[in-house]
Structures are given as C-alpha cells and as structure tokens.
Amino acid sequence: MSLPSRIYPVVDRAEWVDRLGGAGARLIQLRVKDLEGAALLAEIRTARAYAARHGVCLVLNDYWQLALDEGIDFIHLGQEDLDDADLAAIRAGGLRLGVSTHSTGELDRALSVGPDYVALGPVWPTKLKQMPWGPQGVERLGEWKRLVGSVPLVAIGGITLARAASCIAAGADCVSAVSDFIGLPEPEGQVRAWLAATADDAVFQNGSIT
C-alpha cells in the first residue's frame, strides 16, 4: 500500500489543482466548505478535469456520495464524517479512503475501517481551524507509524517547507499542508521546493527531528 507522492497539498478551489498539478504535485485534496448544490458540483467536476490533465490523484474531502457519482476514486473523511458515511457503499464503489486521527482511540477506529492512509495532526500548532487537541509533535509520528504498519501515514498541521523533511525522517510517508502551498506568493515554486525537500537524499541530510 502506498501513496503516489510524499507531498499532499490541500486546496479549496479547482484552480489550485491545475496550478499545483502543473508544477508537479501528484496527490491533491479538494476540501470545499463554502459551496453547495450546483456550484459545488461544478467545482468538483473542474477539479476532476484538471487532475486528469496533470496525472494528479485527486482526493475529495467529505463528499463521498459525490465522489461515487462523479468518478473520483479517493476520499478523505474526518472522524465525525465516519458517523454518517455508508462505508459499505464506499467500499462497494471501489473508493480509496483516508481518515483523520488525533488520538489512539481515533486511530483504532480508523484502522477498523481498513483505510488507504491515516492522517495524524496537528503535528505543530495550526491556525487553519480550532482543534481540541494540542500539537502532537514529530515524535508521535514514529509512534503512529509503528501502530499503523504498512498503512501510509500522512502528517498534517503546521507543516512548512522547513519542517517537511523532519516529518518524513520521523516516520511519515507523506506530508500535507494548506497555507504553505496556497497561502504563499509562489505556490508553484513551493511545490517544487517541497518535492526537493522530501526526496530521499534531502531527508537524509536535513531530516533531523526538531
């Protein structure tokens, strides 16, 4: 079991799939929280088209039924999303599934559904959204990796270009971020820099846990 890239931007609009995919990102999550109905559907369809153009594995956050309807084969669910999701329909439809975790109890629940990756966060403090959990720290990534075994582990929360290599060195298979890609002046350059920073030789040289 593996993911197609060590970097995993999370974006809120389809245009970012085009821009970041064109720069070399091959795993991108579309997380849209402010659209619904026809506007949401149009955004998902546009992202799907851009993903196909650039060879991106597109992950749709939350909307598993739309993923089934629209031919998007990877979804991400939070713990609260698992409460309402039809896991049997998700598996019957061939969807791959990523699940957020923040505690050992949530990890146990995530592993019980046979995920295609598990995300741990926040590794560092994050301003993206309010969370009841404090920073996990990079040391927790090694603990989680021992628990998940061959299931890919995604690190998320407060991760920057300077911190990415230490997450890989600590045990993460992939590093994810929002603002460090789409919140900076040159997002395409960030993709290229993250790809370089998470390459094996860079992790070996620069991946000390700090």
mmCIF file of C-alpha atoms in Angstrom:
data_model
loop_
_atom_site.group_PDB
_atom_site.id
_atom_site.type_symbol
_atom_site.label_atom_id
_atom_site.label_comp_id
_atom_site.label_asym_id
_atom_site.label_seq_id
_atom_site.Cartn_x
_atom_site.Cartn_y
_atom_site.Cartn_z
ATOM 1 C CA MET A 1 0.000 0.000 0.000
ATOM 2 C CA SER A 2 1.451 3.374 -0.981
ATOM 3 C CA LEU A 3 0.629 6.932 -1.989
ATOM 4 C CA PRO A 4 1.741 8.493 -5.283
ATOM 5 C CA SER A 5 3.690 11.330 -3.661
ATOM 6 C CA ARG A 6 5.350 12.435 -0.444
ATOM 7 C CA ILE A 7 3.689 15.852 -0.661
ATOM 8 C CA TYR A 8 -0.045 16.387 -0.320
ATOM 9 C CA PRO A 9 -1.451 19.896 -0.796
ATOM 10 C CA VAL A 10 -4.965 20.562 0.468
ATOM 11 C CA VAL A 11 -6.822 23.169 -1.571
ATOM 12 C CA ASP A 12 -10.201 24.871 -1.566
ATOM 13 C CA ARG A 13 -10.722 25.507 -5.278
ATOM 14 C CA ALA A 14 -10.257 23.594 -8.500
ATOM 15 C CA GLU A 15 -7.881 26.175 -9.955
ATOM 16 C CA TRP A 16 -5.266 25.058 -7.435
ATOM 17 C CA VAL A 17 -5.395 21.527 -8.817
ATOM 18 C CA ASP A 18 -4.442 22.996 -12.178
ATOM 19 C CA ARG A 19 -1.676 25.213 -10.818
ATOM 20 C CA LEU A 20 -0.128 22.800 -8.315
ATOM 21 C CA GLY A 21 -0.633 19.777 -10.544
ATOM 22 C CA GLY A 22 1.095 21.624 -13.353
ATOM 23 C CA ALA A 23 4.027 22.265 -11.013
ATOM 24 C CA GLY A 24 4.434 18.580 -10.179
ATOM 25 C CA ALA A 25 2.087 17.772 -7.287
ATOM 26 C CA ARG A 26 0.608 14.313 -7.838
ATOM 27 C CA LEU A 27 -1.618 13.983 -4.762
ATOM 28 C CA ILE A 28 -4.030 16.832 -4.003
ATOM 29 C CA GLN A 29 -7.059 17.035 -1.738
ATOM 30 C CA LEU A 30 -10.015 19.216 -2.685
ATOM 31 C CA ARG A 31 -11.622 20.497 0.524
ATOM 32 C CA VAL A 32 -14.534 22.826 -0.252
ATOM 33 C CA LYS A 33 -16.545 24.060 2.712
ATOM 34 C CA ASP A 34 -18.253 27.179 1.356
ATOM 35 C CA LEU A 35 -20.142 25.917 -1.707
ATOM 36 C CA GLU A 36 -23.167 23.707 -2.168
ATOM 37 C CA GLY A 37 -25.512 22.467 -4.873
ATOM 38 C CA ALA A 38 -24.646 23.265 -8.469
ATOM 39 C CA ALA A 39 -21.657 25.427 -7.533
ATOM 40 C CA LEU A 40 -20.092 22.624 -5.510
ATOM 41 C CA LEU A 41 -20.701 20.089 -8.255
ATOM 42 C CA ALA A 42 -19.153 22.374 -10.870
ATOM 43 C CA GLU A 43 -16.069 22.879 -8.682
ATOM 44 C CA ILE A 44 -15.640 19.135 -8.218
ATOM 45 C CA ARG A 45 -16.016 18.455 -11.932
ATOM 46 C CA THR A 46 -13.494 21.147 -12.824
ATOM 47 C CA ALA A 47 -11.011 19.758 -10.298
ATOM 48 C CA ARG A 48 -11.511 16.272 -11.712
ATOM 49 C CA ALA A 49 -10.735 17.538 -15.223
ATOM 50 C CA TYR A 50 -7.578 19.335 -14.074
ATOM 51 C CA ALA A 51 -6.470 16.252 -12.155
ATOM 52 C CA ALA A 52 -6.854 14.124 -15.268
ATOM 53 C CA ARG A 53 -4.883 16.674 -17.302
ATOM 54 C CA HIS A 54 -1.898 16.610 -14.956
ATOM 55 C CA GLY A 55 -1.965 12.996 -13.768
ATOM 56 C CA VAL A 56 -2.976 14.013 -10.244
ATOM 57 C CA CYS A 57 -4.561 11.624 -7.774
ATOM 58 C CA LEU A 58 -7.469 13.765 -6.597
ATOM 59 C CA VAL A 59 -8.822 13.195 -3.091
ATOM 60 C CA LEU A 60 -12.245 14.638 -2.298
ATOM 61 C CA ASN A 61 -12.842 15.710 1.271
ATOM 62 C CA ASP A 62 -16.097 14.596 2.886
ATOM 63 C CA TYR A 63 -18.454 14.279 -0.113
ATOM 64 C CA TRP A 64 -18.283 10.524 -0.593
ATOM 65 C CA GLN A 65 -21.589 10.260 -2.451
ATOM 66 C CA LEU A 66 -20.484 12.880 -4.970
ATOM 67 C CA ALA A 67 -17.200 11.030 -5.344
ATOM 68 C CA LEU A 68 -19.130 7.897 -6.254
ATOM 69 C CA ASP A 69 -21.385 9.815 -8.635
ATOM 70 C CA GLU A 70 -18.570 11.741 -10.328
ATOM 71 C CA GLY A 71 -15.946 9.042 -10.693
ATOM 72 C CA ILE A 72 -13.478 10.339 -8.111
ATOM 73 C CA ASP A 73 -11.897 7.283 -6.557
ATOM 74 C CA PHE A 74 -10.285 8.675 -3.395
ATOM 75 C CA ILE A 75 -11.957 10.385 -0.439
ATOM 76 C CA HIS A 76 -10.881 11.786 2.912
ATOM 77 C CA LEU A 77 -13.119 11.565 5.963
ATOM 78 C CA GLY A 78 -12.773 13.068 9.401
ATOM 79 C CA GLN A 79 -13.849 11.180 12.485
ATOM 80 C CA GLU A 80 -17.224 12.923 12.514
ATOM 81 C CA ASP A 81 -17.715 12.076 8.845
ATOM 82 C CA LEU A 82 -17.359 8.386 9.661
ATOM 83 C CA ASP A 83 -20.524 8.635 11.744
ATOM 84 C CA ASP A 84 -22.679 9.289 8.686
ATOM 85 C CA ALA A 85 -20.733 7.676 5.853
ATOM 86 C CA ASP A 86 -22.008 4.493 4.235
ATOM 87 C CA LEU A 87 -18.771 2.544 4.431
ATOM 88 C CA ALA A 88 -20.262 -0.454 2.660
ATOM 89 C CA ALA A 89 -21.254 1.718 -0.307
ATOM 90 C CA ILE A 90 -17.845 3.390 -0.295
ATOM 91 C CA ARG A 91 -16.054 0.067 -0.500
ATOM 92 C CA ALA A 92 -18.530 -1.401 -2.970
ATOM 93 C CA GLY A 93 -17.875 1.610 -5.206
ATOM 94 C CA GLY A 94 -14.128 0.999 -5.089
ATOM 95 C CA LEU A 95 -13.274 4.250 -3.333
ATOM 96 C CA ARG A 96 -9.977 4.560 -1.557
ATOM 97 C CA LEU A 97 -10.250 6.133 1.871
ATOM 98 C CA GLY A 98 -8.097 8.365 4.042
ATOM 99 C CA VAL A 99 -9.065 9.091 7.653
ATOM 100 C CA SER A 100 -8.025 11.807 10.120
ATOM 101 C CA THR A 101 -6.795 10.819 13.583
ATOM 102 C CA HIS A 102 -5.758 12.769 16.666
ATOM 103 C CA SER A 103 -5.749 10.176 19.462
ATOM 104 C CA THR A 104 -5.160 6.466 19.939
ATOM 105 C CA GLY A 105 -8.913 5.901 20.183
ATOM 106 C CA GLU A 106 -9.443 7.604 16.837
ATOM 107 C CA LEU A 107 -6.566 5.637 15.361
ATOM 108 C CA ASP A 108 -8.157 2.376 16.468
ATOM 109 C CA ARG A 109 -11.412 3.442 14.840
ATOM 110 C CA ALA A 110 -9.664 4.485 11.640
ATOM 111 C CA LEU A 111 -7.783 1.201 11.362
ATOM 112 C CA SER A 112 -11.006 -0.731 11.884
ATOM 113 C CA VAL A 113 -12.390 0.558 8.567
ATOM 114 C CA GLY A 114 -9.367 -0.535 6.517
ATOM 115 C CA PRO A 115 -8.090 2.903 5.428
ATOM 116 C CA ASP A 116 -5.769 3.536 2.499
ATOM 117 C CA TYR A 117 -3.983 6.114 4.621
ATOM 118 C CA VAL A 118 -4.199 7.549 8.119
ATOM 119 C CA ALA A 119 -3.528 11.227 8.821
ATOM 120 C CA LEU A 120 -2.110 12.422 12.154
ATOM 121 C CA GLY A 121 -2.366 16.017 13.265
ATOM 122 C CA PRO A 122 -1.802 18.664 14.161
ATOM 123 C CA VAL A 123 1.907 17.960 14.292
ATOM 124 C CA TRP A 124 2.596 21.628 15.073
ATOM 125 C CA PRO A 125 0.203 24.415 16.090
ATOM 126 C CA THR A 126 -2.082 25.451 13.246
ATOM 127 C CA LYS A 127 -4.279 28.488 12.693
ATOM 128 C CA LEU A 128 -6.344 26.860 9.952
ATOM 129 C CA LYS A 129 -9.063 25.686 12.321
ATOM 130 C CA GLN A 130 -9.716 25.394 16.031
ATOM 131 C CA MET A 131 -8.922 21.963 17.426
ATOM 132 C CA PRO A 132 -9.360 20.460 20.880
ATOM 133 C CA TRP A 133 -6.016 18.666 20.548
ATOM 134 C CA GLY A 134 -2.649 20.210 21.190
ATOM 135 C CA PRO A 135 0.306 19.728 18.860
ATOM 136 C CA GLN A 136 1.267 16.074 18.513
ATOM 137 C CA GLY A 137 4.960 16.667 17.837
ATOM 138 C CA VAL A 138 7.117 14.803 15.340
ATOM 139 C CA GLU A 139 7.948 12.071 17.863
ATOM 140 C CA ARG A 140 4.299 10.958 17.737
ATOM 141 C CA LEU A 141 4.712 10.244 14.025
ATOM 142 C CA GLY A 142 7.154 7.446 14.816
ATOM 143 C CA GLU A 143 4.744 6.006 17.372
ATOM 144 C CA TRP A 144 1.841 6.160 14.898
ATOM 145 C CA LYS A 145 3.899 4.542 12.153
ATOM 146 C CA ARG A 146 4.720 1.610 14.382
ATOM 147 C CA LEU A 147 0.999 1.212 15.095
ATOM 148 C CA VAL A 148 -0.247 1.515 11.504
ATOM 149 C CA GLY A 149 2.405 -0.725 9.951
ATOM 150 C CA SER A 150 2.074 -0.811 6.176
ATOM 151 C CA VAL A 151 -0.790 1.716 6.071
ATOM 152 C CA PRO A 152 0.579 5.029 4.733
ATOM 153 C CA LEU A 153 0.867 7.769 7.364
ATOM 154 C CA VAL A 154 0.191 11.399 6.458
ATOM 155 C CA ALA A 155 1.460 14.216 8.687
ATOM 156 C CA ILE A 156 -0.603 17.396 8.753
ATOM 157 C CA GLY A 157 -0.932 20.550 10.824
ATOM 158 C CA GLY A 158 1.510 23.434 10.983
ATOM 159 C CA ILE A 159 3.876 21.821 8.499
ATOM 160 C CA THR A 160 6.093 24.120 6.479
ATOM 161 C CA LEU A 161 8.782 23.578 3.894
ATOM 162 C CA ALA A 162 11.428 23.755 6.626
ATOM 163 C CA ARG A 163 9.625 21.086 8.693
ATOM 164 C CA ALA A 164 8.679 18.643 5.947
ATOM 165 C CA ALA A 165 11.861 16.552 5.926
ATOM 166 C CA SER A 166 11.763 16.011 9.684
ATOM 167 C CA CYS A 167 8.262 14.527 9.372
ATOM 168 C CA ILE A 168 9.449 12.014 6.769
ATOM 169 C CA ALA A 169 12.503 11.183 8.877
ATOM 170 C CA ALA A 170 10.285 10.629 11.923
ATOM 171 C CA GLY A 171 8.078 8.087 10.158
ATOM 172 C CA ALA A 172 5.524 9.855 7.977
ATOM 173 C CA ASP A 173 5.126 8.580 4.432
ATOM 174 C CA CYS A 174 3.646 11.851 3.235
ATOM 175 C CA VAL A 175 3.376 15.463 4.418
ATOM 176 C CA SER A 176 0.327 17.648 3.917
ATOM 177 C CA ALA A 177 -0.327 21.376 4.185
ATOM 178 C CA VAL A 178 -2.753 24.071 3.145
ATOM 179 C CA SER A 179 -1.328 27.544 3.715
ATOM 180 C CA ASP A 180 2.275 26.631 2.941
ATOM 181 C CA PHE A 181 1.146 25.954 -0.619
ATOM 182 C CA ILE A 182 -1.786 28.212 -1.464
ATOM 183 C CA GLY A 183 -1.101 30.936 1.076
ATOM 184 C CA LEU A 184 2.284 31.982 -0.275
ATOM 185 C CA PRO A 185 3.164 34.237 -3.212
ATOM 186 C CA GLU A 186 4.629 31.491 -5.445
ATOM 187 C CA PRO A 187 2.648 28.267 -4.905
ATOM 188 C CA GLU A 188 4.159 26.520 -7.915
ATOM 189 C CA GLY A 189 7.640 27.196 -6.567
ATOM 190 C CA GLN A 190 6.557 25.788 -3.220
ATOM 191 C CA VAL A 191 5.541 22.525 -4.857
ATOM 192 C CA ARG A 192 8.939 22.167 -6.482
ATOM 193 C CA ALA A 193 10.698 23.070 -3.219
ATOM 194 C CA TRP A 194 8.624 20.561 -1.206
ATOM 195 C CA LEU A 195 9.341 17.820 -3.736
ATOM 196 C CA ALA A 196 13.052 18.518 -3.410
ATOM 197 C CA ALA A 197 12.901 18.741 0.399
ATOM 198 C CA THR A 198 11.167 15.356 0.734
ATOM 199 C CA ALA A 199 13.407 13.452 -1.665
ATOM 200 C CA ASP A 200 15.429 10.675 -0.044
ATOM 201 C CA ASP A 201 18.771 12.463 -0.175
ATOM 202 C CA ALA A 202 17.331 15.673 1.286
ATOM 203 C CA VAL A 203 15.604 13.794 4.111
ATOM 204 C CA PHE A 204 18.857 12.009 4.931
ATOM 205 C CA GLN A 205 20.784 15.281 5.031
ATOM 206 C CA ASN A 206 18.189 17.601 6.568
ATOM 207 C CA GLY A 207 15.642 15.423 8.303
ATOM 208 C CA SER A 208 16.802 15.603 11.901
ATOM 209 C CA ILE A 209 13.833 15.745 14.271
ATOM 210 C CA THR A 210 13.414 19.228 15.708
#
